[in-house]
Short mmCIF file of C-alpha atoms in Angstrom, two decimals:
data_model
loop_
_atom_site.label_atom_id
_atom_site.label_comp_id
_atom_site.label_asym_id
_atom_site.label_seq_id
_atom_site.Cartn_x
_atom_site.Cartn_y
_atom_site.Cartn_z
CA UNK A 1 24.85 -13.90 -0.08
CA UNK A 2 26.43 -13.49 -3.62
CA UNK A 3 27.43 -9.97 -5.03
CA UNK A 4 27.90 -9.25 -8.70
CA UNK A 5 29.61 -5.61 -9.95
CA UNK A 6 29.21 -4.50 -7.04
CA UNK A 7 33.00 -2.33 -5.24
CA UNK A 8 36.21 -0.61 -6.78
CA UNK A 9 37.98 1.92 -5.61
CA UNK A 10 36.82 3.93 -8.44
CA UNK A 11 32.88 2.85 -8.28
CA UNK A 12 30.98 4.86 -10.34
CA UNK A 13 28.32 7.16 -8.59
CA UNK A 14 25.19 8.16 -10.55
CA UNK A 15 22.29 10.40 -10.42
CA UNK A 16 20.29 7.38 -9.78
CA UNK A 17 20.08 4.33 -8.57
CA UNK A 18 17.09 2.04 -9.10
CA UNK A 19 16.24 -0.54 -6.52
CA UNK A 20 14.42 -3.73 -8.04
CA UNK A 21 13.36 -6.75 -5.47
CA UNK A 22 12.75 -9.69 -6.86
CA UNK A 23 11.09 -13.21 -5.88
CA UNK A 24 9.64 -15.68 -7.96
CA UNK A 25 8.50 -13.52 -10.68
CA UNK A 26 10.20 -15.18 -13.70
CA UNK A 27 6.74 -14.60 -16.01
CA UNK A 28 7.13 -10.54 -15.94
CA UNK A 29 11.08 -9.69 -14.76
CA UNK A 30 12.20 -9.30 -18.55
CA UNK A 31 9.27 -7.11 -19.24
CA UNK A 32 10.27 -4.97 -16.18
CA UNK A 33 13.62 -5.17 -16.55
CA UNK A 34 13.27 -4.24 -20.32
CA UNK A 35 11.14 -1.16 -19.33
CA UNK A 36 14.05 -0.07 -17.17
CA UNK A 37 17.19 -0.51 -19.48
CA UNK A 38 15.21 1.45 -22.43
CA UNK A 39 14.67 4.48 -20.61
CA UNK A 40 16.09 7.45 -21.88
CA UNK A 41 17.94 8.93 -19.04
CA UNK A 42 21.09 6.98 -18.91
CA UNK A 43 22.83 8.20 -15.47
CA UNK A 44 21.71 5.51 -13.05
CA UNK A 45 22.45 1.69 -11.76
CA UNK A 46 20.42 -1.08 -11.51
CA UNK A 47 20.37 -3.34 -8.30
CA UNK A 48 18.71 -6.42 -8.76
CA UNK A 49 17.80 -8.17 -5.06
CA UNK A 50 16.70 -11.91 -5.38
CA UNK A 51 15.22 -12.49 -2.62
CA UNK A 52 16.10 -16.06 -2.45
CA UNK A 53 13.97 -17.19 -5.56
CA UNK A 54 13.01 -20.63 -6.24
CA UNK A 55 11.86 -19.58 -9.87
CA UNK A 56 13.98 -18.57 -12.97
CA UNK A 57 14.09 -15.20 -11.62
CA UNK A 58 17.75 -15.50 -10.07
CA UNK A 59 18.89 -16.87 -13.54
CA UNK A 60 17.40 -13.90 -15.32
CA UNK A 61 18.75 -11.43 -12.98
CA UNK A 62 22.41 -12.84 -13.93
CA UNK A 63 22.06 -13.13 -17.68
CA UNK A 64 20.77 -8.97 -17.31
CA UNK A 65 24.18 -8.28 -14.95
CA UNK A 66 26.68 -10.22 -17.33
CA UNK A 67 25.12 -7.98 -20.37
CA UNK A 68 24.28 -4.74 -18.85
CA UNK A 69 27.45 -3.32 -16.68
CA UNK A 70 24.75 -1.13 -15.18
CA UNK A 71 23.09 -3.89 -13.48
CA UNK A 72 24.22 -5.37 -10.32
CA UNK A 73 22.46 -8.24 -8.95
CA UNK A 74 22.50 -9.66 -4.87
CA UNK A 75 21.58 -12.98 -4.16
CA UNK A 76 20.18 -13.68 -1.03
CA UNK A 77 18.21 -15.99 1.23
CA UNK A 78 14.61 -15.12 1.15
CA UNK A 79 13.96 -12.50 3.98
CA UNK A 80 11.10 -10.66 2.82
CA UNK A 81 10.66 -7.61 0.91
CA UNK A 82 11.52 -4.54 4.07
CA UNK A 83 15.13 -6.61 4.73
CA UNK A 84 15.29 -6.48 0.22
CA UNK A 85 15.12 -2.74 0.19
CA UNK A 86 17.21 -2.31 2.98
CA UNK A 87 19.96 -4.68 1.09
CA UNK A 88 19.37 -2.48 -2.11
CA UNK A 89 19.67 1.02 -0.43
CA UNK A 90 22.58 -0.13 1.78
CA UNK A 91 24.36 -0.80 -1.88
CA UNK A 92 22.96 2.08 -3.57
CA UNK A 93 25.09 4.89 -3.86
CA UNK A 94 22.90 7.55 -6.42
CA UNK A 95 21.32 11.50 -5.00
CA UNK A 96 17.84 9.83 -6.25
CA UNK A 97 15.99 6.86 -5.47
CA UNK A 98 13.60 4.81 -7.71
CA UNK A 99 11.71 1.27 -6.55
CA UNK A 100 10.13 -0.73 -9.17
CA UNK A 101 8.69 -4.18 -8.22
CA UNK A 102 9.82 -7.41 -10.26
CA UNK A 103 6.70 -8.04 -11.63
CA UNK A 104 5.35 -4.46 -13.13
CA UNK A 105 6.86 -1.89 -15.46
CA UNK A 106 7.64 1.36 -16.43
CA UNK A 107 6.95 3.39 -19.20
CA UNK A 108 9.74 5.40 -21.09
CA UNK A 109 11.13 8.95 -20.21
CA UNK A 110 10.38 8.14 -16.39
CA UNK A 111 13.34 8.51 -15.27
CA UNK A 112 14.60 11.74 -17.27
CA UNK A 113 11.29 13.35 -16.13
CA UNK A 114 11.37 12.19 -12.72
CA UNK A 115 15.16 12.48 -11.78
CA UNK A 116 14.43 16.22 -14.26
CA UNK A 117 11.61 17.30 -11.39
CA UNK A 118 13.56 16.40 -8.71
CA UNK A 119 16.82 18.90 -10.23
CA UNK A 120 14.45 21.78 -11.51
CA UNK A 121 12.05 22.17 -8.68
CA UNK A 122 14.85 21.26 -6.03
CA UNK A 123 12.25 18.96 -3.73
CA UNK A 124 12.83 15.85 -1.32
CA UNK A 125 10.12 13.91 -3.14
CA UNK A 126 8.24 13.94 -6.84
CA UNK A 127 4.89 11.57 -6.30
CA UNK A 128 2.89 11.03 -9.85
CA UNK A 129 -0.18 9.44 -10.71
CA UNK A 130 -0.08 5.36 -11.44
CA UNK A 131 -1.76 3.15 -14.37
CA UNK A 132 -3.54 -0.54 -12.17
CA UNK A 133 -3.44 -3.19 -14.74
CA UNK A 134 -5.87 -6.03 -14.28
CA UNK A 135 -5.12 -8.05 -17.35
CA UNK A 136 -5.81 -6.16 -20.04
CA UNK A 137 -7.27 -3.01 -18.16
CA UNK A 138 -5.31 -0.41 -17.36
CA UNK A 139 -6.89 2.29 -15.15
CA UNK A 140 -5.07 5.94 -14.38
CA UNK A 141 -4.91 6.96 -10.89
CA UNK A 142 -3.94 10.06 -9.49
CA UNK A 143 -2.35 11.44 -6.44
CA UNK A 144 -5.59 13.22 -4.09
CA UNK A 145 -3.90 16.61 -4.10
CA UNK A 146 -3.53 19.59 -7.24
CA UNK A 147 -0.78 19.29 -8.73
CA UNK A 148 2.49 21.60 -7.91
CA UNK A 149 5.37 22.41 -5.85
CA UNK A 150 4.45 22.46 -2.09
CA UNK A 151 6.95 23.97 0.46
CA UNK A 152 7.06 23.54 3.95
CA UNK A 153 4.40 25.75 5.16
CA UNK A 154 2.23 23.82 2.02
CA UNK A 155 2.52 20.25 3.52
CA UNK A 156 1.57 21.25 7.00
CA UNK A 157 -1.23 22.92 6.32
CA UNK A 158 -2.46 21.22 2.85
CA UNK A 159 -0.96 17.74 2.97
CA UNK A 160 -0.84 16.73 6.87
CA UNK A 161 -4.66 16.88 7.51
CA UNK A 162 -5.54 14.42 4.84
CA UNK A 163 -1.72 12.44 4.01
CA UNK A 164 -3.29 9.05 4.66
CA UNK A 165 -6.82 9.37 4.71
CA UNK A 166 -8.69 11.92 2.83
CA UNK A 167 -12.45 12.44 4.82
CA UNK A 168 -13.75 9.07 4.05
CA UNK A 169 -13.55 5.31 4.93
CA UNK A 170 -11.59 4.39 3.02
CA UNK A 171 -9.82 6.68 0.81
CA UNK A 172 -6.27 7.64 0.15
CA UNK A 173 -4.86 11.20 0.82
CA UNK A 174 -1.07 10.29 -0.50
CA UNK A 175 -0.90 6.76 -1.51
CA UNK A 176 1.60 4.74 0.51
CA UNK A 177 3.31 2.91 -2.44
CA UNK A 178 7.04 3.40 -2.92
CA UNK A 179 6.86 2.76 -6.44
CA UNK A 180 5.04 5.76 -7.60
CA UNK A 181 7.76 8.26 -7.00
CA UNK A 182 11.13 9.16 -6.55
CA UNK A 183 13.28 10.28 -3.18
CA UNK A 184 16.22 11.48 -1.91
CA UNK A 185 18.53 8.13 -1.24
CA UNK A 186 19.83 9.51 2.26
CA UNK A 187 16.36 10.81 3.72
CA UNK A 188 14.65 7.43 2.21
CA UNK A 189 17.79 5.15 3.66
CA UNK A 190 17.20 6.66 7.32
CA UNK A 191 13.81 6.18 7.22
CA UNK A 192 13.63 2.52 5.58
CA UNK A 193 16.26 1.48 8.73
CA UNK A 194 13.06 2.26 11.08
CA UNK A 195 11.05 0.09 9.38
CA UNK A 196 10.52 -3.71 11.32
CA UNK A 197 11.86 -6.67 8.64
CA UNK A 198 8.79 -8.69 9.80
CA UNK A 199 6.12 -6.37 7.87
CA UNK A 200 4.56 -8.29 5.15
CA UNK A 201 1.45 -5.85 4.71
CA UNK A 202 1.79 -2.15 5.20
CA UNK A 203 5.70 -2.06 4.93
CA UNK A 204 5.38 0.90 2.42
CA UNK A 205 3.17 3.09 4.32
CA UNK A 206 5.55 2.61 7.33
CA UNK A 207 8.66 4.36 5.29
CA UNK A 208 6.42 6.55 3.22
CA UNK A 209 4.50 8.67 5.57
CA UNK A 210 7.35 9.27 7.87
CA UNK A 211 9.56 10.44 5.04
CA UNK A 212 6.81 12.96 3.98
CA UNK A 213 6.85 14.41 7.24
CA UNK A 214 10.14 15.21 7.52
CA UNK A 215 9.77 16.77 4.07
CA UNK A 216 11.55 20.29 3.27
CA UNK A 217 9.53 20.46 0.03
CA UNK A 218 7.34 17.82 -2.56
CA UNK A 219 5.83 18.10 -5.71
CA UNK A 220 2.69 16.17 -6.93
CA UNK A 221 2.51 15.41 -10.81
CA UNK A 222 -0.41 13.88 -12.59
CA UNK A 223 1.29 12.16 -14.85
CA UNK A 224 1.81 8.84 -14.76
CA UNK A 225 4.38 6.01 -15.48
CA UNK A 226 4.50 3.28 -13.39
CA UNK A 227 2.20 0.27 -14.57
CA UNK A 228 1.18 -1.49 -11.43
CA UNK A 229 0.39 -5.38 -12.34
CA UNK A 230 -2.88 -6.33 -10.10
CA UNK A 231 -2.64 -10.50 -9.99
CA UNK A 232 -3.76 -13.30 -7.76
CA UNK A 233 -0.02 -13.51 -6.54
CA UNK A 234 -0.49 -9.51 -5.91
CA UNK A 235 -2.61 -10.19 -3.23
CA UNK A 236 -2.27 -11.22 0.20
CA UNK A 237 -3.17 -15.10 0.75
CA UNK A 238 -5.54 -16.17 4.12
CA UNK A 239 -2.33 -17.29 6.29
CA UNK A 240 -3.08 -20.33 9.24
CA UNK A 241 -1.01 -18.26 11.55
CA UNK A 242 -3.22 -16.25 13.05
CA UNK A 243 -0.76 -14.99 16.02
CA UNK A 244 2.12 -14.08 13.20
CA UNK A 245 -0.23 -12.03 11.42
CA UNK A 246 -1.35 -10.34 15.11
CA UNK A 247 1.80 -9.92 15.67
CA UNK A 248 2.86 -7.97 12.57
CA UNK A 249 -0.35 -5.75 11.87
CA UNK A 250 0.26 -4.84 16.33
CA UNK A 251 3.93 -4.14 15.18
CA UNK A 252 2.97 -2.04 12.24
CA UNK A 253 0.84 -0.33 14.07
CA UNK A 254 2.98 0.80 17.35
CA UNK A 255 5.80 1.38 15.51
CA UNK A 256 4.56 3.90 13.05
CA UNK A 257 2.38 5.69 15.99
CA UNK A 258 5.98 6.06 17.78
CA UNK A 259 7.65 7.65 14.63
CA UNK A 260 4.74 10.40 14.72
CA UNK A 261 4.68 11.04 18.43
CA UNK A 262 8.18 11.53 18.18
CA UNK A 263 7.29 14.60 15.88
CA UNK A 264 5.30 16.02 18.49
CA UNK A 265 5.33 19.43 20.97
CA UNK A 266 3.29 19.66 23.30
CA UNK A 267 2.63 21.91 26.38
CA UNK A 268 1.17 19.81 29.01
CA UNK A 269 2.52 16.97 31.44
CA UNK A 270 1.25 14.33 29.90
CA UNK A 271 3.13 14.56 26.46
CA UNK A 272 6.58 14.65 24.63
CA UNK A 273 8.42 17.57 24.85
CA UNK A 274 10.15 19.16 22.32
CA UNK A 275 13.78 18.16 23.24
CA UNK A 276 12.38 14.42 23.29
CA UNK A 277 10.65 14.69 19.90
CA UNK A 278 13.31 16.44 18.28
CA UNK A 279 15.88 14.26 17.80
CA UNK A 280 18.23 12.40 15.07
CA UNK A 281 14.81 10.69 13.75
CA UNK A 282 13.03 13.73 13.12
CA UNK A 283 13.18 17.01 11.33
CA UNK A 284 10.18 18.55 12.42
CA UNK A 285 8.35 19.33 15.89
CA UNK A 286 4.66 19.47 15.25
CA UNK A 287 1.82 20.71 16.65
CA UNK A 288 0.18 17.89 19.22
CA UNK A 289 -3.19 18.75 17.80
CA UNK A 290 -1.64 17.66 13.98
CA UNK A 291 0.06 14.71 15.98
CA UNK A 292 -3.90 13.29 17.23
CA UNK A 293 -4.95 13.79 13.77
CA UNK A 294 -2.58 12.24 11.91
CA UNK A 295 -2.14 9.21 14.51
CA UNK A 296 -6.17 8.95 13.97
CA UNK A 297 -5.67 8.79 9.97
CA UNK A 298 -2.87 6.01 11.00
CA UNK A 299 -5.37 3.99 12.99
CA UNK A 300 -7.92 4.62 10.30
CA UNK A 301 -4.93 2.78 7.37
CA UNK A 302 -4.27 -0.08 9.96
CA UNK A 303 -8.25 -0.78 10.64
CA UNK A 304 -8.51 -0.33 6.45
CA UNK A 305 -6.01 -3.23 6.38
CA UNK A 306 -6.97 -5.27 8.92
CA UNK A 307 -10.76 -5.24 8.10
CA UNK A 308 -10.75 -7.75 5.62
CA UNK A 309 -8.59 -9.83 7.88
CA UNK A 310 -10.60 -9.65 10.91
CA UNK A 311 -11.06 -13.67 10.58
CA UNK A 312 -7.58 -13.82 11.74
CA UNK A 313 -6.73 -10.32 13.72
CA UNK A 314 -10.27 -9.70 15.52
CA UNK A 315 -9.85 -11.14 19.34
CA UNK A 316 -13.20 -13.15 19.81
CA UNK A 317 -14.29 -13.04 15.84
CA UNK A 318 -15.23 -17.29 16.10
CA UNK A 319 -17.79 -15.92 19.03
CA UNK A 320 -19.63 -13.41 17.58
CA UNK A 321 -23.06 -13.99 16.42
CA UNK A 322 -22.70 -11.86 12.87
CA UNK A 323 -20.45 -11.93 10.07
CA UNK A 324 -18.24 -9.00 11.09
CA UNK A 325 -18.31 -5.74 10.13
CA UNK A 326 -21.74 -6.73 8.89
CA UNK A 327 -23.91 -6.25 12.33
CA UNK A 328 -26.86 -7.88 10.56
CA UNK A 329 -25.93 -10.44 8.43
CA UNK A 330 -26.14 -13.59 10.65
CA UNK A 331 -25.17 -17.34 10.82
CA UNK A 332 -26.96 -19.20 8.14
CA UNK A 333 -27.99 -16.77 5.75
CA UNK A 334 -27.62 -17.21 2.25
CA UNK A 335 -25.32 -14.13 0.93
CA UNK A 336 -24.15 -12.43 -2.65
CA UNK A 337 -20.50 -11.29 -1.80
CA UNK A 338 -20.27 -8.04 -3.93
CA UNK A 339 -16.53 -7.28 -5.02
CA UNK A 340 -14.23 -10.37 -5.75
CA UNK A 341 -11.20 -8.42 -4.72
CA UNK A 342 -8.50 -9.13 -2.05
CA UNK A 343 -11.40 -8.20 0.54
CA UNK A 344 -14.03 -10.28 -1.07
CA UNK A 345 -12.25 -13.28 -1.65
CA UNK A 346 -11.20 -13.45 1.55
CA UNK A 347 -15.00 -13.08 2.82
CA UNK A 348 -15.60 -15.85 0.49
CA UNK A 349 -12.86 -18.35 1.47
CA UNK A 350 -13.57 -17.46 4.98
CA UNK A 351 -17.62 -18.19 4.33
CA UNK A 352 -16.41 -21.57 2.37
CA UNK A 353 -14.34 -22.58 5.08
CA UNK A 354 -16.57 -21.83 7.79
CA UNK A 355 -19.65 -22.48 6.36
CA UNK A 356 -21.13 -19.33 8.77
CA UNK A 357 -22.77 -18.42 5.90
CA UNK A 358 -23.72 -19.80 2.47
CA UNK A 359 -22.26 -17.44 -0.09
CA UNK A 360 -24.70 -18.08 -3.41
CA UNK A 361 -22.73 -15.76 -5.53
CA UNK A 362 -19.20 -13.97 -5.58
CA UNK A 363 -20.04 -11.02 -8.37
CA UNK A 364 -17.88 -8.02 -9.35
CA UNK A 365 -17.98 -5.72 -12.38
CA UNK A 366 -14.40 -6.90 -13.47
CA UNK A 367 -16.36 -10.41 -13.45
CA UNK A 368 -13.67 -11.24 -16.93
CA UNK A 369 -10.66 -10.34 -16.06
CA UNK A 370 -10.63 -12.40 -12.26
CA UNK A 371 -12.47 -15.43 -13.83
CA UNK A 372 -9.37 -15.25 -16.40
CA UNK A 373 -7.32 -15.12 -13.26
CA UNK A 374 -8.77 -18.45 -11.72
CA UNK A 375 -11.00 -16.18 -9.27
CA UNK A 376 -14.91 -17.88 -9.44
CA UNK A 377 -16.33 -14.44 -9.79
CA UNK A 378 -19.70 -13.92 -11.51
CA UNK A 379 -21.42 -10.97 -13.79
CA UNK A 380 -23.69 -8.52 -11.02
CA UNK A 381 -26.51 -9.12 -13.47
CA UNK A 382 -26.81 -12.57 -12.06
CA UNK A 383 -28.54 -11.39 -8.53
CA UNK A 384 -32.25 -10.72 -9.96
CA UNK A 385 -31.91 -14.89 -10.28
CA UNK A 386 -30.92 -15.62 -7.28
CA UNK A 387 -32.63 -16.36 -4.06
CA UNK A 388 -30.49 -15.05 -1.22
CA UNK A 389 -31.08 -12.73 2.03
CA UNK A 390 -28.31 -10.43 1.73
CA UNK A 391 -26.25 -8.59 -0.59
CA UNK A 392 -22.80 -7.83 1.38
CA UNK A 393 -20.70 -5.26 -0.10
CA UNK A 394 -17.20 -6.49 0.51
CA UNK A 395 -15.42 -3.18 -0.87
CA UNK A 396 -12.97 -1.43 1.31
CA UNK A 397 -12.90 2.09 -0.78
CA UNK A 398 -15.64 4.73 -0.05
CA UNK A 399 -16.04 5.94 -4.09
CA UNK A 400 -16.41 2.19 -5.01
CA UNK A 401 -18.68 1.19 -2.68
CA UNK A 402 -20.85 4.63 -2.62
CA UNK A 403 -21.09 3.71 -6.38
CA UNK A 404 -22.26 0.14 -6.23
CA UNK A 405 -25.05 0.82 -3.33
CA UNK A 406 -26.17 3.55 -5.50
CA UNK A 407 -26.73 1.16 -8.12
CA UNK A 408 -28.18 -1.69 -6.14
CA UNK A 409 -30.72 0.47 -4.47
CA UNK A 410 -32.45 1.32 -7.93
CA UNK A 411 -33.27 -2.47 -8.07
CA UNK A 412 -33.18 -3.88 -4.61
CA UNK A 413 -34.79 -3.14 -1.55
CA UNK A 414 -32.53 -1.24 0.56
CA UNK A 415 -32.90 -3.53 3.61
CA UNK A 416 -31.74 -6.62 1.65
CA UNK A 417 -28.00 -4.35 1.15
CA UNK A 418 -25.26 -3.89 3.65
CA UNK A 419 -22.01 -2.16 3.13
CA UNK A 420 -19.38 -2.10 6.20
CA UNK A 421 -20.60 -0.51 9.51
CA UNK A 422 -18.10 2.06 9.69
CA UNK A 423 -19.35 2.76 13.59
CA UNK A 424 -18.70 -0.53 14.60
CA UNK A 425 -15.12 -1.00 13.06
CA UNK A 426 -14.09 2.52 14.74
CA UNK A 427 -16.10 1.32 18.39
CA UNK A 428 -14.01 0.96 21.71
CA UNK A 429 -15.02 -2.66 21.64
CA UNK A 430 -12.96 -3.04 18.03
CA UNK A 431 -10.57 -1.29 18.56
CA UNK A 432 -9.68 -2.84 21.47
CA UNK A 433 -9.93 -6.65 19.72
CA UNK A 434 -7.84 -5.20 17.11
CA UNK A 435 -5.11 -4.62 19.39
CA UNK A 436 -5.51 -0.52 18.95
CA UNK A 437 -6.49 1.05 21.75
CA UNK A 438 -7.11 4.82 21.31
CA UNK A 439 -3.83 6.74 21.62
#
């Protein structure tokens, strides 16, 4: 591992330090970088973690350090993007805490208005809307909650009930990205440590949520800065390892469930007392009915994730008669897969592979922008000239996919169109092929 500006005796210690990990994106770091040295507010460092690229990026990173003495970069041996952050905070030495990603950017005054929220409003955390770019769409979207300053009492009884999952499967209460907001180095640093250096999907929620609930105070803005860069290397590739990825989404799962319980009281036998929950990991004792609740939301994030992997993560999925979570869509049929993101692709490279069923058509109303991207996706207007027996909505969010069957049923018979079984993916019998067990 190779450090650049980094020690002194007389170091200098800012207001903030921004965190940037890095690997293999040579195409967009100058962009992101550029977005970052142009800000404004001038009171922060720059700490560049190549995470062992095999691209320009590590080049880039050292022509930025030699002509920025802001910048610091760390070269390391690729170890994934929980054991980069760590490296980054464990170097980082500012009250505040930004994390950009290599490949997006920001837009200017971020940091003065950011850093500026976190001073005048005197909170742990400032979370603000973000732009999704898809090429050249860029969509707004904002946090679930009003905006404003919420204290203590706030968080509990506004925040808690719907932090990760607001009412419907799916859809987000906060959004687990660390990207979108800014924290207090020391609180994020202690609760980054917890999180396992094997995570590859999830990793963000696992810091995220427990730093919220050991929140003093937050504040919610609608504005938004950060320009998150949706691309085919954004998304998570099928993997032939089918007992890693067990492995990881089982670790993700236990480990956050433990950093919850820990916040619990209860007053029966069976549960943590408030001696054991209360310690050097935790600054609040909840109430064990908020612990069940926010453990189910947890369950209800992992089963989000793991849904479109079920090919992989699902104990028995090569047995089952159907094309999972789609109880009636069977072996043979001929199938439209409607949404060509992460969820339907991987339907449709799963179907390909397989050949369970024959997918006639892979259709989504971004149809332009993925084909651009290399993805074979299709206008929706196509279906009224196909022949097929099923129209399979392969879209994890509940506004999206309330939409689309809303649509579809004005021109197709309702029978012919299935959207997840929600019942099913929540049964015992998943669950417990998932690896989840009820708590």
């Amino acid at each position: 591992m190779g450090y650049k500006n980094f020690g002194g005796e007389n170091k200098y210690m800012p207001k903030l330090s921004v965190i940037v990990p890095i690997y293999n994106v040579a195409t967009y770091l100058r962009e992101c970088l550029d977005s970052i040295l142009s800000q404004s507010f001038t009171d922060y460092e720059l700490i560049l973690v190549d995470d062992g690229s095999t691209d320009d990026s590590g080049a880039i990173c050292d022509e930025y350090t030699s002509n920025e003495k802001r910048v610091s970069v760390i070269h390391k041996d690729n170890e994934g993007l929980v054991r980069a952050r760590k490296t980054g905070l464990l170097m980082a030495s500012g009250d505040y805490v930004i994390c950009i990603d290599g490949d997006d950017w920001i837009e200017a005054g971020a940091f003065e208005y950011l850093a500026g929220l976190m001073d005048s409003e005197n909170v742990d955390l400032v979370l603000t809307a973000r732009f999704k770019d898809t090429g050249a769409s860029s969509r707004k979207i904002e946090q679930a909650f009003s905006e404003g300053r919420y204290d203590r009492k706030r968080i509990e009884k506004e925040i808690l009930p719907h932090m990760i999952v607001n009412d419907a499967f799916f859809r987000w209460g906060i959004s687990p990205n660390m990207w979108d907001r800014i924290f207090k180095r020391k609180s994020l640093l202690k609760c980054q440590m917890d999180v396992e250096d094997l995570l590859t999907m999830g990793e963000d929620a696992a810091c995220t949520y427990p730093y919220i609930l050991d929140c003093d105070s937050l504040y919610i803005t609608h504005e938004a800065f950060y320009h998150y860069r949706q691309t085919t290397t954004s998304m998570t590739s099928t993997s032939s390892d089918a007992e890693t990825e067990r492995k990881r989404f089982r670790t993700l799962y236990s480990s956050v469930l433990g950093l919850i319980r820990k916040r619990a009281i209860r007053r029966d036998s069976k549960t943590i007392s408030e001696s054991e929950a209360f310690d050097d990991t935790s600054r609040y004792v909840l109430d064990g009915n908020v612990i069940d609740d926010l453990c189910r939301q947890w369950r209800d994030y992992i089963l989000f994730l793991s849904v479109p992997r079920a090919d992989l993560l699902l104990d028995g999925f090569d047995d089952l008669d159907y094309l999972f979570p789609f109880p009636d869509v069977h072996k043979g049929d001929r199938i439209v897969i409607y949404g060509a993101g992460e969820y339907g692709q991987r339907l449709y490279r799963y179907c390909e592979r397989s050949g369970f069923c024959k997918v006639v058509a892979l259709v989504d109303r971004n149809y332009e922008e993925l084909k651009k991207q290399g993805i074979p996706a299709s206008s929706p207007s196509v279906i009224s000239e196909l022949e097929f027996d099923e129209i399979v909505l392969a879209i994890s969010f509940a506004e999206n996919r309330y939409s689309i069957m809303k649509d579809l049923r004005m021109k197709y018979p309702d029978k012919c169109i299935y959207e997840i079984d929600e019942n099913l993916i929540k049964s015992e019998n998943s669950l417990e092929a998932f690896g989840m067990k009820s708590f």
